[in-house]
Structure formats: C-alpha cells, structure tokens
Tab-separated table of C-alpha atoms and ligand atoms in Angstrom:
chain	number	residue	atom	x	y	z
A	1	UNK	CA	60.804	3.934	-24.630
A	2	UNK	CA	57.631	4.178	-23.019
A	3	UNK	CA	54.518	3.884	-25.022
A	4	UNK	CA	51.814	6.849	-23.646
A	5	UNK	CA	49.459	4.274	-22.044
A	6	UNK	CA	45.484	5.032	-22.071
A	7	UNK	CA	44.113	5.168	-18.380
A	8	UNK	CA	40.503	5.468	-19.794
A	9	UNK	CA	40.652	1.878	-21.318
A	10	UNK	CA	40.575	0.199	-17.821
A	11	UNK	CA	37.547	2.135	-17.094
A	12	UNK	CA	34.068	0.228	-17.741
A	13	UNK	CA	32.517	0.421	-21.188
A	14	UNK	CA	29.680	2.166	-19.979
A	15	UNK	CA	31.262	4.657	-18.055
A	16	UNK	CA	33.774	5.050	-20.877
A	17	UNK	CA	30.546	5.628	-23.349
A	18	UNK	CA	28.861	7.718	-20.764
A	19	UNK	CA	28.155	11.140	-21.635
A	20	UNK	CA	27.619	12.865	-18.260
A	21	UNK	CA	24.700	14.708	-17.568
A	22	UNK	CA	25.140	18.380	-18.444
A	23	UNK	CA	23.681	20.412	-15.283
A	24	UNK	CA	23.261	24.395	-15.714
A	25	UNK	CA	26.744	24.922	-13.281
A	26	UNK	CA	28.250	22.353	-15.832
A	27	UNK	CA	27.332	24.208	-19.239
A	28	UNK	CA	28.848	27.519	-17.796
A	29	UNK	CA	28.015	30.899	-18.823
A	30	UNK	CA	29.193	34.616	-17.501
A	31	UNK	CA	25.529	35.050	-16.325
A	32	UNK	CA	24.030	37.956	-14.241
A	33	UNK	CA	20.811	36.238	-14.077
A	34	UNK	CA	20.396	33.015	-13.834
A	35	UNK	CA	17.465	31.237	-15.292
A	36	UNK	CA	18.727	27.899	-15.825
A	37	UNK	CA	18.536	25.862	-12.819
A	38	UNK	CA	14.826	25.987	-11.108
A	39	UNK	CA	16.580	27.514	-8.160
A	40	UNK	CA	15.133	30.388	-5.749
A	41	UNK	CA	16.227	33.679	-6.562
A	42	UNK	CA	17.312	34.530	-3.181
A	43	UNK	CA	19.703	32.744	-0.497
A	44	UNK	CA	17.830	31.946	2.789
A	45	UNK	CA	19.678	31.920	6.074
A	46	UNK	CA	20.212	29.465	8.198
A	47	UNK	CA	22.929	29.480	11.553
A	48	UNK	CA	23.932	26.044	12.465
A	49	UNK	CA	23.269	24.784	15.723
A	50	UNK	CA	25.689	22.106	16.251
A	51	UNK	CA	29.074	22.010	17.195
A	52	UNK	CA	29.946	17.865	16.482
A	53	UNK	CA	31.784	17.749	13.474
A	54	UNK	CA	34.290	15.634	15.291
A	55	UNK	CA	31.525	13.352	15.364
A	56	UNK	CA	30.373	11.064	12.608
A	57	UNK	CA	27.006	12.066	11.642
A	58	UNK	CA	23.786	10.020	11.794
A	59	UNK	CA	23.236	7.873	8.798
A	60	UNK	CA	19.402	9.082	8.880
A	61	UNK	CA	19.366	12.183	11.194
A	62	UNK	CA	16.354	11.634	12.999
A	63	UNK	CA	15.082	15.461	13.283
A	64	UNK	CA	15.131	15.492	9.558
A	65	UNK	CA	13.533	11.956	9.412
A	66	UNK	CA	10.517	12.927	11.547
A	67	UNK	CA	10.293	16.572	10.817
A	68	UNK	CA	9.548	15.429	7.335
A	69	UNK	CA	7.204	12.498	7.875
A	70	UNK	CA	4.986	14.994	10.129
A	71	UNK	CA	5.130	17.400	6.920
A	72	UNK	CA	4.091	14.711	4.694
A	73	UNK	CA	1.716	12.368	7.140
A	74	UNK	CA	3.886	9.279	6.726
A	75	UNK	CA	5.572	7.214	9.576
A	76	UNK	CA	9.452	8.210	10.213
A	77	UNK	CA	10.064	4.037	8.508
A	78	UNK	CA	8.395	5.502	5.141
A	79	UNK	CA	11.173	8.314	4.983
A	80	UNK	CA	14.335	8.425	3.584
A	81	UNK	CA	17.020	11.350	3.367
A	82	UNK	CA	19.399	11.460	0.822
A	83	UNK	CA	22.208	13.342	-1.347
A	84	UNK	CA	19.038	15.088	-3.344
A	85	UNK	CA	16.885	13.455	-4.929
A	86	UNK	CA	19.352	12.830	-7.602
A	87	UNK	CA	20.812	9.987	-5.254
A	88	UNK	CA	17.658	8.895	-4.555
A	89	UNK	CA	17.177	8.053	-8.365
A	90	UNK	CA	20.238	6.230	-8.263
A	91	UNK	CA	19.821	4.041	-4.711
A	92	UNK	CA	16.655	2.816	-6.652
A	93	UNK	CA	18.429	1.465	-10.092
A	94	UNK	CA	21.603	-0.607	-7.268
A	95	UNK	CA	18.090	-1.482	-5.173
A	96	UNK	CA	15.887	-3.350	-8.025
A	97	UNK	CA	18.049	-3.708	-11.514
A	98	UNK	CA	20.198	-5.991	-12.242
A	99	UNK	CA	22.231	-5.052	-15.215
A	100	UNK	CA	22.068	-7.247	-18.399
A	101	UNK	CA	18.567	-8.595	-17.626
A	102	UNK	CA	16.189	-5.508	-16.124
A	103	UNK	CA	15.194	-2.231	-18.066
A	104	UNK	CA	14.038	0.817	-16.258
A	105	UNK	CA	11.163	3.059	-18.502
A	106	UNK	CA	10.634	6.900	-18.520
A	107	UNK	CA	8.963	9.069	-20.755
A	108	UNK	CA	10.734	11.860	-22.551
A	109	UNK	CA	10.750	14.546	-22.822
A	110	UNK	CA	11.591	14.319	-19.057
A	111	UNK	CA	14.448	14.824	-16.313
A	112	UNK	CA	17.895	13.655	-17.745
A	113	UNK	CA	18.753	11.922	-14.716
A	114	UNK	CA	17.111	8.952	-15.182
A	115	UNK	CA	18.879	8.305	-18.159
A	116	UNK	CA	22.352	9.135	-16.902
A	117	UNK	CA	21.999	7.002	-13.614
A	118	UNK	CA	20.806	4.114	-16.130
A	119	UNK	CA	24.000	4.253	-18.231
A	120	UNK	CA	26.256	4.185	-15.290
A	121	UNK	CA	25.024	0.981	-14.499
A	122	UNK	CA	24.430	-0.357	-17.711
A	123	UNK	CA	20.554	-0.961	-16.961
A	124	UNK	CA	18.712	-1.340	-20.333
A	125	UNK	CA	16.459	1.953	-20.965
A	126	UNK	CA	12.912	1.560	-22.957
A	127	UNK	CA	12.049	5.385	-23.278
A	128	UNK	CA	8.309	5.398	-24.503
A	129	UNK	CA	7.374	9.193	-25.285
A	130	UNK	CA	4.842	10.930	-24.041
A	131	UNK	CA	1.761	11.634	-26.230
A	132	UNK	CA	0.689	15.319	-27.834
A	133	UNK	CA	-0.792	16.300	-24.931
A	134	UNK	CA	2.208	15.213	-22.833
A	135	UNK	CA	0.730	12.641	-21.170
A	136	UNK	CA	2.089	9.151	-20.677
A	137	UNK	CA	0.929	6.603	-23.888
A	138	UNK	CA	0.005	3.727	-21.553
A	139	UNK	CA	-0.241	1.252	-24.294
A	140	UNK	CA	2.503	2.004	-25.097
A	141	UNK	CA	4.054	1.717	-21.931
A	142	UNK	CA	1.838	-1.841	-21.823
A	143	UNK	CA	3.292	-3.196	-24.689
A	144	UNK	CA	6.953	-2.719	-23.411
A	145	UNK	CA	6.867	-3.686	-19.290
A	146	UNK	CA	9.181	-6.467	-21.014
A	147	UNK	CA	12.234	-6.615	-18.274
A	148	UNK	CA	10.962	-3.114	-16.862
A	149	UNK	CA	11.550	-3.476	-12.972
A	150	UNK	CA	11.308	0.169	-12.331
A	151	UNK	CA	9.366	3.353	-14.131
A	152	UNK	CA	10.369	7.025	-13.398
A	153	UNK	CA	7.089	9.293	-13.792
A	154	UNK	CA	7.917	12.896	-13.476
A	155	UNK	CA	4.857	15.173	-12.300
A	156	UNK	CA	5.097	17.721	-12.286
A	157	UNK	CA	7.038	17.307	-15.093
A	158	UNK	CA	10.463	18.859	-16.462
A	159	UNK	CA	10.697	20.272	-18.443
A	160	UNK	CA	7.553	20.416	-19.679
A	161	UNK	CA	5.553	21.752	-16.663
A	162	UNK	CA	2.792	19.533	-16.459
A	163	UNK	CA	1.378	16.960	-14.283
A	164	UNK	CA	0.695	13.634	-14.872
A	165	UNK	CA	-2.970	12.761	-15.051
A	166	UNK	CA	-4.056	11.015	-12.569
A	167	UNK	CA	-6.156	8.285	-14.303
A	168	UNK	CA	-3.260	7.525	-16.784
A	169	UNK	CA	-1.057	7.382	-13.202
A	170	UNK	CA	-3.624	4.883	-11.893
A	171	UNK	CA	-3.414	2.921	-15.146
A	172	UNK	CA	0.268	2.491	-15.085
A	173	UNK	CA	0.337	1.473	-11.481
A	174	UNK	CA	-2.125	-1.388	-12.136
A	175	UNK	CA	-0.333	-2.487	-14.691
A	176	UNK	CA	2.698	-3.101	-12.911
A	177	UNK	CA	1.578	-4.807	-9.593
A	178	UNK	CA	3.632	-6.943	-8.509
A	179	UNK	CA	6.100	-6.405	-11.038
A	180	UNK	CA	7.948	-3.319	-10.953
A	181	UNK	CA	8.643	-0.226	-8.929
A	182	UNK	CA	6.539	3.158	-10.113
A	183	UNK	CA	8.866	6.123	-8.769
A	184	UNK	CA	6.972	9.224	-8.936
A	185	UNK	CA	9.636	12.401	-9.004
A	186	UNK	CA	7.335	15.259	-7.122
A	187	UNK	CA	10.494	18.006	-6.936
A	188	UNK	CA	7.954	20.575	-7.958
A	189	UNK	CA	5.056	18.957	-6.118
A	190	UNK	CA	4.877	22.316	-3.425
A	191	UNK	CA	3.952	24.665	-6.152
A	192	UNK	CA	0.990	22.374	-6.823
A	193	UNK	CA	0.658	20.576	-3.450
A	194	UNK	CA	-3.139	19.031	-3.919
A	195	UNK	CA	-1.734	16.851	-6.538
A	196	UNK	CA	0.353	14.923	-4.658
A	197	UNK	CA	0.001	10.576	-5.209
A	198	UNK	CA	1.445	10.190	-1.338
A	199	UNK	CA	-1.601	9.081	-0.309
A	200	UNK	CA	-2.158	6.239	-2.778
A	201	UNK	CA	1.160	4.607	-0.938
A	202	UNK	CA	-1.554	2.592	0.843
A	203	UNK	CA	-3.448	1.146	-2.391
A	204	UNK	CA	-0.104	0.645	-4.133
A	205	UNK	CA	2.898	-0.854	-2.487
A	206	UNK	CA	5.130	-0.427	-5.279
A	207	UNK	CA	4.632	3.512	-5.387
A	208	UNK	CA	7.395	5.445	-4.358
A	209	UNK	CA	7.936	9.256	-4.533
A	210	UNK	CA	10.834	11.252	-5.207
A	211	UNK	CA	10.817	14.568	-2.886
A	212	UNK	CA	13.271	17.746	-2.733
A	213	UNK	CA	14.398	20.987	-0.766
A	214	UNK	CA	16.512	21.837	-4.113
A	215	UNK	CA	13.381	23.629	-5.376
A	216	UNK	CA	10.615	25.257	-3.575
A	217	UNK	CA	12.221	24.584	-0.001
A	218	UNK	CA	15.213	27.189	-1.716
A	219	UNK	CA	17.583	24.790	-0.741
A	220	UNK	CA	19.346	23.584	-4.203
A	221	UNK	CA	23.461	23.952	-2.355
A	222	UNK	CA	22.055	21.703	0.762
A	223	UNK	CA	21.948	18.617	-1.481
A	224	UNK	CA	19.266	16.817	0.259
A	225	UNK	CA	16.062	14.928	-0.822
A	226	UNK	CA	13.412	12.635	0.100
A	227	UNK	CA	12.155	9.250	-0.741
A	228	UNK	CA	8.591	8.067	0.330
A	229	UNK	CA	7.438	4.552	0.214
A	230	UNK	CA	6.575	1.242	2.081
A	231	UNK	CA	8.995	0.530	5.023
A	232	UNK	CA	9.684	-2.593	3.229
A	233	UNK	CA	11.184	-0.004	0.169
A	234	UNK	CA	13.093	1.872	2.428
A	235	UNK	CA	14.683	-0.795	4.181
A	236	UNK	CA	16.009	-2.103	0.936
A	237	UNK	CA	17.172	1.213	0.299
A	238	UNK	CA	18.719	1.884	3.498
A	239	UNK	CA	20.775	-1.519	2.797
A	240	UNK	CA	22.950	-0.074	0.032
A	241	UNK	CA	23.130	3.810	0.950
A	242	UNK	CA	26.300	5.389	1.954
A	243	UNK	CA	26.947	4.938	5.749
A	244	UNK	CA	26.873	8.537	6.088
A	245	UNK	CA	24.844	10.417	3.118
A	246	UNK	CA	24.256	13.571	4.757
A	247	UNK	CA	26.897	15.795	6.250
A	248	UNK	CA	26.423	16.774	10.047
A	249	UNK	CA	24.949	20.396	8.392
A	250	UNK	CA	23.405	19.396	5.930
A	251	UNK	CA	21.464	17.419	8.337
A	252	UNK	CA	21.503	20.520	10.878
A	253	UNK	CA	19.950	22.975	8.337
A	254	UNK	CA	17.116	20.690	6.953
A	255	UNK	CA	15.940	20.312	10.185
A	256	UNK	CA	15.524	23.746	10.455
A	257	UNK	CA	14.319	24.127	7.045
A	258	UNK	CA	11.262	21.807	8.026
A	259	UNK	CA	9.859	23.085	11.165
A	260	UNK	CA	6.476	25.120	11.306
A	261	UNK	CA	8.235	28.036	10.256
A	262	UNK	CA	10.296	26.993	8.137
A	263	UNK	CA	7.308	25.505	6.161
A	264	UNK	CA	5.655	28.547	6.584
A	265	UNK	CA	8.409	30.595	4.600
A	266	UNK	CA	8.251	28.071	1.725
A	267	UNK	CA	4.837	28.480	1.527
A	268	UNK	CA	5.002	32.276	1.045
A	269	UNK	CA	7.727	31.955	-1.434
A	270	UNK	CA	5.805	29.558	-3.373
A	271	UNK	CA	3.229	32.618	-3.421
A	272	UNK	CA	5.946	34.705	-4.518
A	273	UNK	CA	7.124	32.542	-7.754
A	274	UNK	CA	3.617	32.270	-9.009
A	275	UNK	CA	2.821	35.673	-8.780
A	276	UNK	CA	5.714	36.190	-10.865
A	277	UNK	CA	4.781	33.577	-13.284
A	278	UNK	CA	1.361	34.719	-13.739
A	279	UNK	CA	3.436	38.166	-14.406
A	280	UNK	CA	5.735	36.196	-17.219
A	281	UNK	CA	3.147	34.342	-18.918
A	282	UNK	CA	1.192	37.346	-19.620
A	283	UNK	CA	4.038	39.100	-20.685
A	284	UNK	CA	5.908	36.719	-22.802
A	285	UNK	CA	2.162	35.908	-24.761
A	286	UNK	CA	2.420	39.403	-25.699
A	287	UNK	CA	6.251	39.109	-27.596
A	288	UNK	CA	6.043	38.203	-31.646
A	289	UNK	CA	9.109	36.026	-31.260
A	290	UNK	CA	6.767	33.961	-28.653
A	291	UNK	CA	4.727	30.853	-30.450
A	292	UNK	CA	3.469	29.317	-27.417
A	293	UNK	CA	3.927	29.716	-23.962
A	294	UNK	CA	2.762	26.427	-21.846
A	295	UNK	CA	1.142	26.117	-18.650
A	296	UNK	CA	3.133	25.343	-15.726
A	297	UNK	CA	2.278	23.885	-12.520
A	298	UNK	CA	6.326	24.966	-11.293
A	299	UNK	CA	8.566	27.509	-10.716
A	300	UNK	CA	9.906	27.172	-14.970
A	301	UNK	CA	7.843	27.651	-18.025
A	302	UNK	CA	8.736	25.882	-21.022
A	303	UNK	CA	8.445	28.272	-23.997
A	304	UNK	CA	8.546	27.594	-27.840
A	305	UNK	CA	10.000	30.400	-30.061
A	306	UNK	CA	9.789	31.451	-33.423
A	307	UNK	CA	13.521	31.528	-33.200
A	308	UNK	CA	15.109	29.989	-29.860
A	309	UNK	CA	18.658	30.015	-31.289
A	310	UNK	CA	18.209	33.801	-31.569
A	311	UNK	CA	16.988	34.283	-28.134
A	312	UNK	CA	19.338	32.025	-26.246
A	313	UNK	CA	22.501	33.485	-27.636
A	314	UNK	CA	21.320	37.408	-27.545
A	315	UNK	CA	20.174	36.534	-23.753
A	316	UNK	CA	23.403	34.552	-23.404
A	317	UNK	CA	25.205	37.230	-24.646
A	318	UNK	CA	23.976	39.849	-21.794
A	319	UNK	CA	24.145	37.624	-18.998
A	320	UNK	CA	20.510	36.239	-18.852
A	321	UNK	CA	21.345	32.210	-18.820
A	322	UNK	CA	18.214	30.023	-20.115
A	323	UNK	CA	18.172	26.289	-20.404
A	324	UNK	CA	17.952	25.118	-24.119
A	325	UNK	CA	15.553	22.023	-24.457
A	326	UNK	CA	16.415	21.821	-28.220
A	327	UNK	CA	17.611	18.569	-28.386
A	328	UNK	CA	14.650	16.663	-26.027
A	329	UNK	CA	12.516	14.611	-28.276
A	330	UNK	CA	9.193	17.134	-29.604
A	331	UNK	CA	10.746	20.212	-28.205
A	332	UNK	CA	12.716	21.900	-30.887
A	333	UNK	CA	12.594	25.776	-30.771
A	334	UNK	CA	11.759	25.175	-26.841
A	335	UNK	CA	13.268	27.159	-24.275
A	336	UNK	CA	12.927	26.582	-20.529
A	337	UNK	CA	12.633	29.567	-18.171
A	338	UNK	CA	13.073	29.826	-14.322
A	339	UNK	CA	10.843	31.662	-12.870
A	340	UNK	CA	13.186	34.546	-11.025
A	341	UNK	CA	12.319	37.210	-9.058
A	342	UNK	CA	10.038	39.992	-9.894
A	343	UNK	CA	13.069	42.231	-10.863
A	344	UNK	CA	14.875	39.078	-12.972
A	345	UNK	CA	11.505	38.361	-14.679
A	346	UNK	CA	11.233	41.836	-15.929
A	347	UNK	CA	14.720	42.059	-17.080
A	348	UNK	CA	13.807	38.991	-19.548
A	349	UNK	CA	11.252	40.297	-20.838
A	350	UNK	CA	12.695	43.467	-21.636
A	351	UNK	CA	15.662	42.053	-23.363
A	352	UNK	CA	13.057	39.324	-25.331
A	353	UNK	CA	10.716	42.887	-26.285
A	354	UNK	CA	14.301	44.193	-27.721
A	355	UNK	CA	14.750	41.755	-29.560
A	356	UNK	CA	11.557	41.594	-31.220
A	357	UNK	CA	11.940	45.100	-32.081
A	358	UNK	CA	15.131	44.509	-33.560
A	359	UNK	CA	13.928	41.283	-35.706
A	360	UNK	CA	10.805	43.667	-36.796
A	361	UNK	CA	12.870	45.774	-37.873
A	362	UNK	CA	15.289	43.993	-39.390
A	363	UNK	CA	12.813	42.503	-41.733
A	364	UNK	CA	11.403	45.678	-42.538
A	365	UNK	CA	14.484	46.933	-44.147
A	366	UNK	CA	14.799	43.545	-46.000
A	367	UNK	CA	11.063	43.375	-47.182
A	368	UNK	CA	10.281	46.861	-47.532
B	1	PLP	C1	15.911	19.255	-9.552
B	1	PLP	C2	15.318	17.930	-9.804
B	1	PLP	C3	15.739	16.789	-9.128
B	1	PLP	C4	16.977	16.771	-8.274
B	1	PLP	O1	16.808	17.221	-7.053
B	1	PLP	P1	18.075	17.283	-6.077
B	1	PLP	O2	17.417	17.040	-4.772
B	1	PLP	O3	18.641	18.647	-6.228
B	1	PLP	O4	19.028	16.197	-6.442
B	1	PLP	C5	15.087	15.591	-9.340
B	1	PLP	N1	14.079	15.524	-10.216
B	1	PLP	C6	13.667	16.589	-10.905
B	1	PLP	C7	12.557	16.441	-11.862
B	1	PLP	C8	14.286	17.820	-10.745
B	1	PLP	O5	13.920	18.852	-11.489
C-alpha cells in the first residue's frame, strides 16, 4: 500500500508559507473594463525588426541600454534592463541580503512586491508605516535601520498616489550612508517627470531607482524595466541576473519604444490620462457614495467610499474590474481606480451615479 506522499513538504518553509502576490490577471474577473492594473487603455503597435531568434539574445541589448541612458542622462554602465521592474526588485534582495541576518524596510501602504520578493527569500521585513499625510515617519524609520541593508521608497506611490517629499527622501538617504541601499520605485515617475531623484545618483551612491515601460510607456505585456544606479550597483547586479533576461523581442520592441518618437507618443498619452483624470476627479467629488477622492500624481486614483464593498461588487458585477485596497494598513473603504480612457472613465462614473441613486433611494423607502 502506498501512503499518498506530500510533494509540498520538500519545498522550503518559506515558500511553503508564502502567499503569492495576488496581481489583477491573478484575482480574475469577467471584466469589460478593466480598471485594475495601471495599464494603458489601448494596445500600441510595434512590427519587429529582427529575424535572429535562432540566435541567443544579448544579455543587455545594447539599443535598449543606450536608448534609455540618453532618455534618462545617465551613462549606458548606470543602466540595467530587466524582466520589469518586478525582477529588478528581486535582483536587489539576491544582490545585498543575506537571509537570517539582513532586513529590507518599506512603508505601507505601498507596492506588494516588496513584501512577496522578501518572503521568497526569507529576508526579515521591518514595515514602518507611513504617517497621516502619507509620508515616510523617518524616526521611525531611524529607530529601526537595525539589520536594514536595503529600503524600497515608492514615489510616486501605489497605491496611494503620492510622492515622496523630497526633504523626508533626503533625510532617509543620509541616514543610511554607507549602510544600506535606498531603491526608489519611479514606475509612475513620467506622469510627474520633474520629480524625478535621478539626479541625486551623484550625491548619493547608494540611490538606486526602479524604472518601467509597464505603465506610461503602455508597455505592461513587454515585461521590461529599468534599474538606475552607480556602475559599481549594476555590476553587482549584472553578476547574478539571468544570462538572458530579455527575449530577442522584447529587446527588439523596447528599442523602438524609446526612440524620439517613441518618447514622443508617451508623452502625448501621458497628456491623454491626465486629462481624463482631471475629468474623474471632478466627477467622482460630485457622487454621495464618494468620501474622499485623493490627489494623484499617476495614471490611478485611490478613492475612499462610504461603502466600497457596495461599489466593488455592483461594478464587479457589470464588468467594470477595480482593485480593492481594503486590506492595506489605513485604507479600509479604499478603492483604487485606473485611469481608462475617456469612454471607460465615463462608463464608471455612470454606473457609481446609479448606484447612488439606487442607495438614495433605497433609504428613502426605509426612512421615510
Ligand atoms: C507596476 C509596478 C511595478 C512593476 O513593473 P513591471 O515593470 O511591470 O514589473 C513596480 N513598482 C510599482 C510601484 C508598480 O506599480
């Protein structure tokens, strides 16, 4: 007789404790709009120009390498290309932490990632929140550098849609000279480009930033991101990436993504999204079911409801997927909404204005 034997318990602890992260294709839904994800509305098009695939592809495609180094000022030795910057997150935990004695920090509410790359390694987390105002507590963060060897500052940040200030940035960077890594994830940094920290790379040697074409580059199926930092960083980095991270079109596509024009186009659909937030903010201040609509320096606004459960299912219900951010530390009843196109934006609203008519009356016939 054979006893059923379970494959799981070979597996590591961690992994076998790990609770994956839940990304918006993960969670499902039989959506007709999809507001979940921070993606683009609209596909762009791209032909590709190569015909190698017999070929094994660079390990850092130099087009995409310089292309984006001009874009950002840097030399091509501060620039790394990666799986998104999701991998990026992750080459940075198997670069600087050593599991059992280092701790990486964040500050939640934030980007689950983090967290989720953490656990597969079993790195120690020390999650100091962020304040009222959503800004970083920096004595807070102070008091704990204990064992930190590497902080993950989102700005802007999701979900909440603010940046970082920059003195409170400034703060935490002299604080942990010479002793751990500040990563700075800018995914959303085109919608709010002046704010950038690239240029304090030079003051800071220890600053890296996190950089995507998931977001405003429209580019989320591509899979590939950026890291910016000291040659020194990416040289350690480059040490323990895959031999070949980027598929030959991935790498074929990005390039093309980051010429003049190609910049160009991102521009104007940056343009495009905050037009249409400017159009959904309005709007949704307007709706009784809204409490408070917060600003947003991205292409999502993070919206607290009188009753979110309500909203999320009815939208659920008629294909209009939001993310729920009820569970994130300080943002019960909180919503997060992609800013869609003009057509997707009014379709939300619309169903929200229903539903506030419906609640309205509802009570009306219960309190007469
Ligand atoms: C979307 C996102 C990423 C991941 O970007 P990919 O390049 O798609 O892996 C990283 N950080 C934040 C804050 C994001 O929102």
């Amino acid at each position: 007789m054979s006893t059923v034997f379970d494959i799981s318990s070979l597996a590591r602890k961690n992994v076998r404790e790990l609770v994956p992260y839940m990304s918006a294709r993960r969670l499902g839904g039989n959506g007709s709009v999809w507001l979940n994800a921070n993606e683009y509305p609209f596909a762009p098009h791209f032909q590709l120009s190569e015909q190698t695939l017999n070929r094994y592809p660079e390990c850092q495609p130099a087009a995409v390498i310089q292309r984006y180094a001009d874009y950002s000022g840097l030399q091509p030795e501060q620039v790394l290309v990666s799986r998104g910057a999701d991998e990026s997150i992750e080459l940075l935990i198997r670069v600087f932490c050593e599991s059992g004695t280092d701790a990486v920090m964040f500050c939640p509410p934030t980007y689950g990632m983090y967290s989720v790359s953490a656990e597969t390694f079993g790195i120690e987390q020390k999650k100091i929140l962020v304040g009222p105002d959503w800004q970083p507590n920096v004595t807070a963060i102070e008091n704990n550098l204990d064992r930190v060897k590497l902080l993950y500052i989102c700005s802007p940040n999701n979900p909440t849609g603010n940046l970082t200030d920059p003195t409170a940035l400034r703060q935490i960077l002299e604080l942990t000279r010479n002793r751990a890594i500040v990563a700075i994830d800018e995914a959303y940094i085109e919608f709010s480009p002046q704010n950038t920290t690239m240029h304090w790379m030079k003051e800071y040697p220890h600053l890296v930033i996190l950089r995507t074409l998931s977001k405003a580059f429209a580019l989320a199926g591509l899979r590939c991101g950026f890291t910016l930092a000291s040659a020194d960083i990416i040289a350690l980095m480059l040490k323990v990436i895959a031999p070949y991270p980027l598929a030959t079109p991935v790498a074929d596509i990005a390039a093309q993504a980051l010429t003049a024009t190609g910049i160009r186009a991102m521009q104007e659909r940056v343009a495009e999204i905050k037009a249409n937030r400017a159009y959904l903010q309005t709007a949704l201040d307007k709706l009784i079911l809204v409490e408070k609509v917060f600003p947003s320096e991205t292409n999502y606004i993070l919206v607290r409801f009188t009753n979110a459960e309500l909203v999320f299912r009815a939208l659920w219900d008629q294909g209009i997927i939001l993310r729920d951010q009820r569970k994130q530390p300080g943002l019960e009843k909180c919503l997060r909404i992609t800013v869609g196109s003009r057509n997707e934006c009014e379709q939300l609203i619309n169903a929200i204005a229903a539903l506030c008519e419906h609640t309205q009356q509802v009570q009306e016939t219960e309190n007469p």
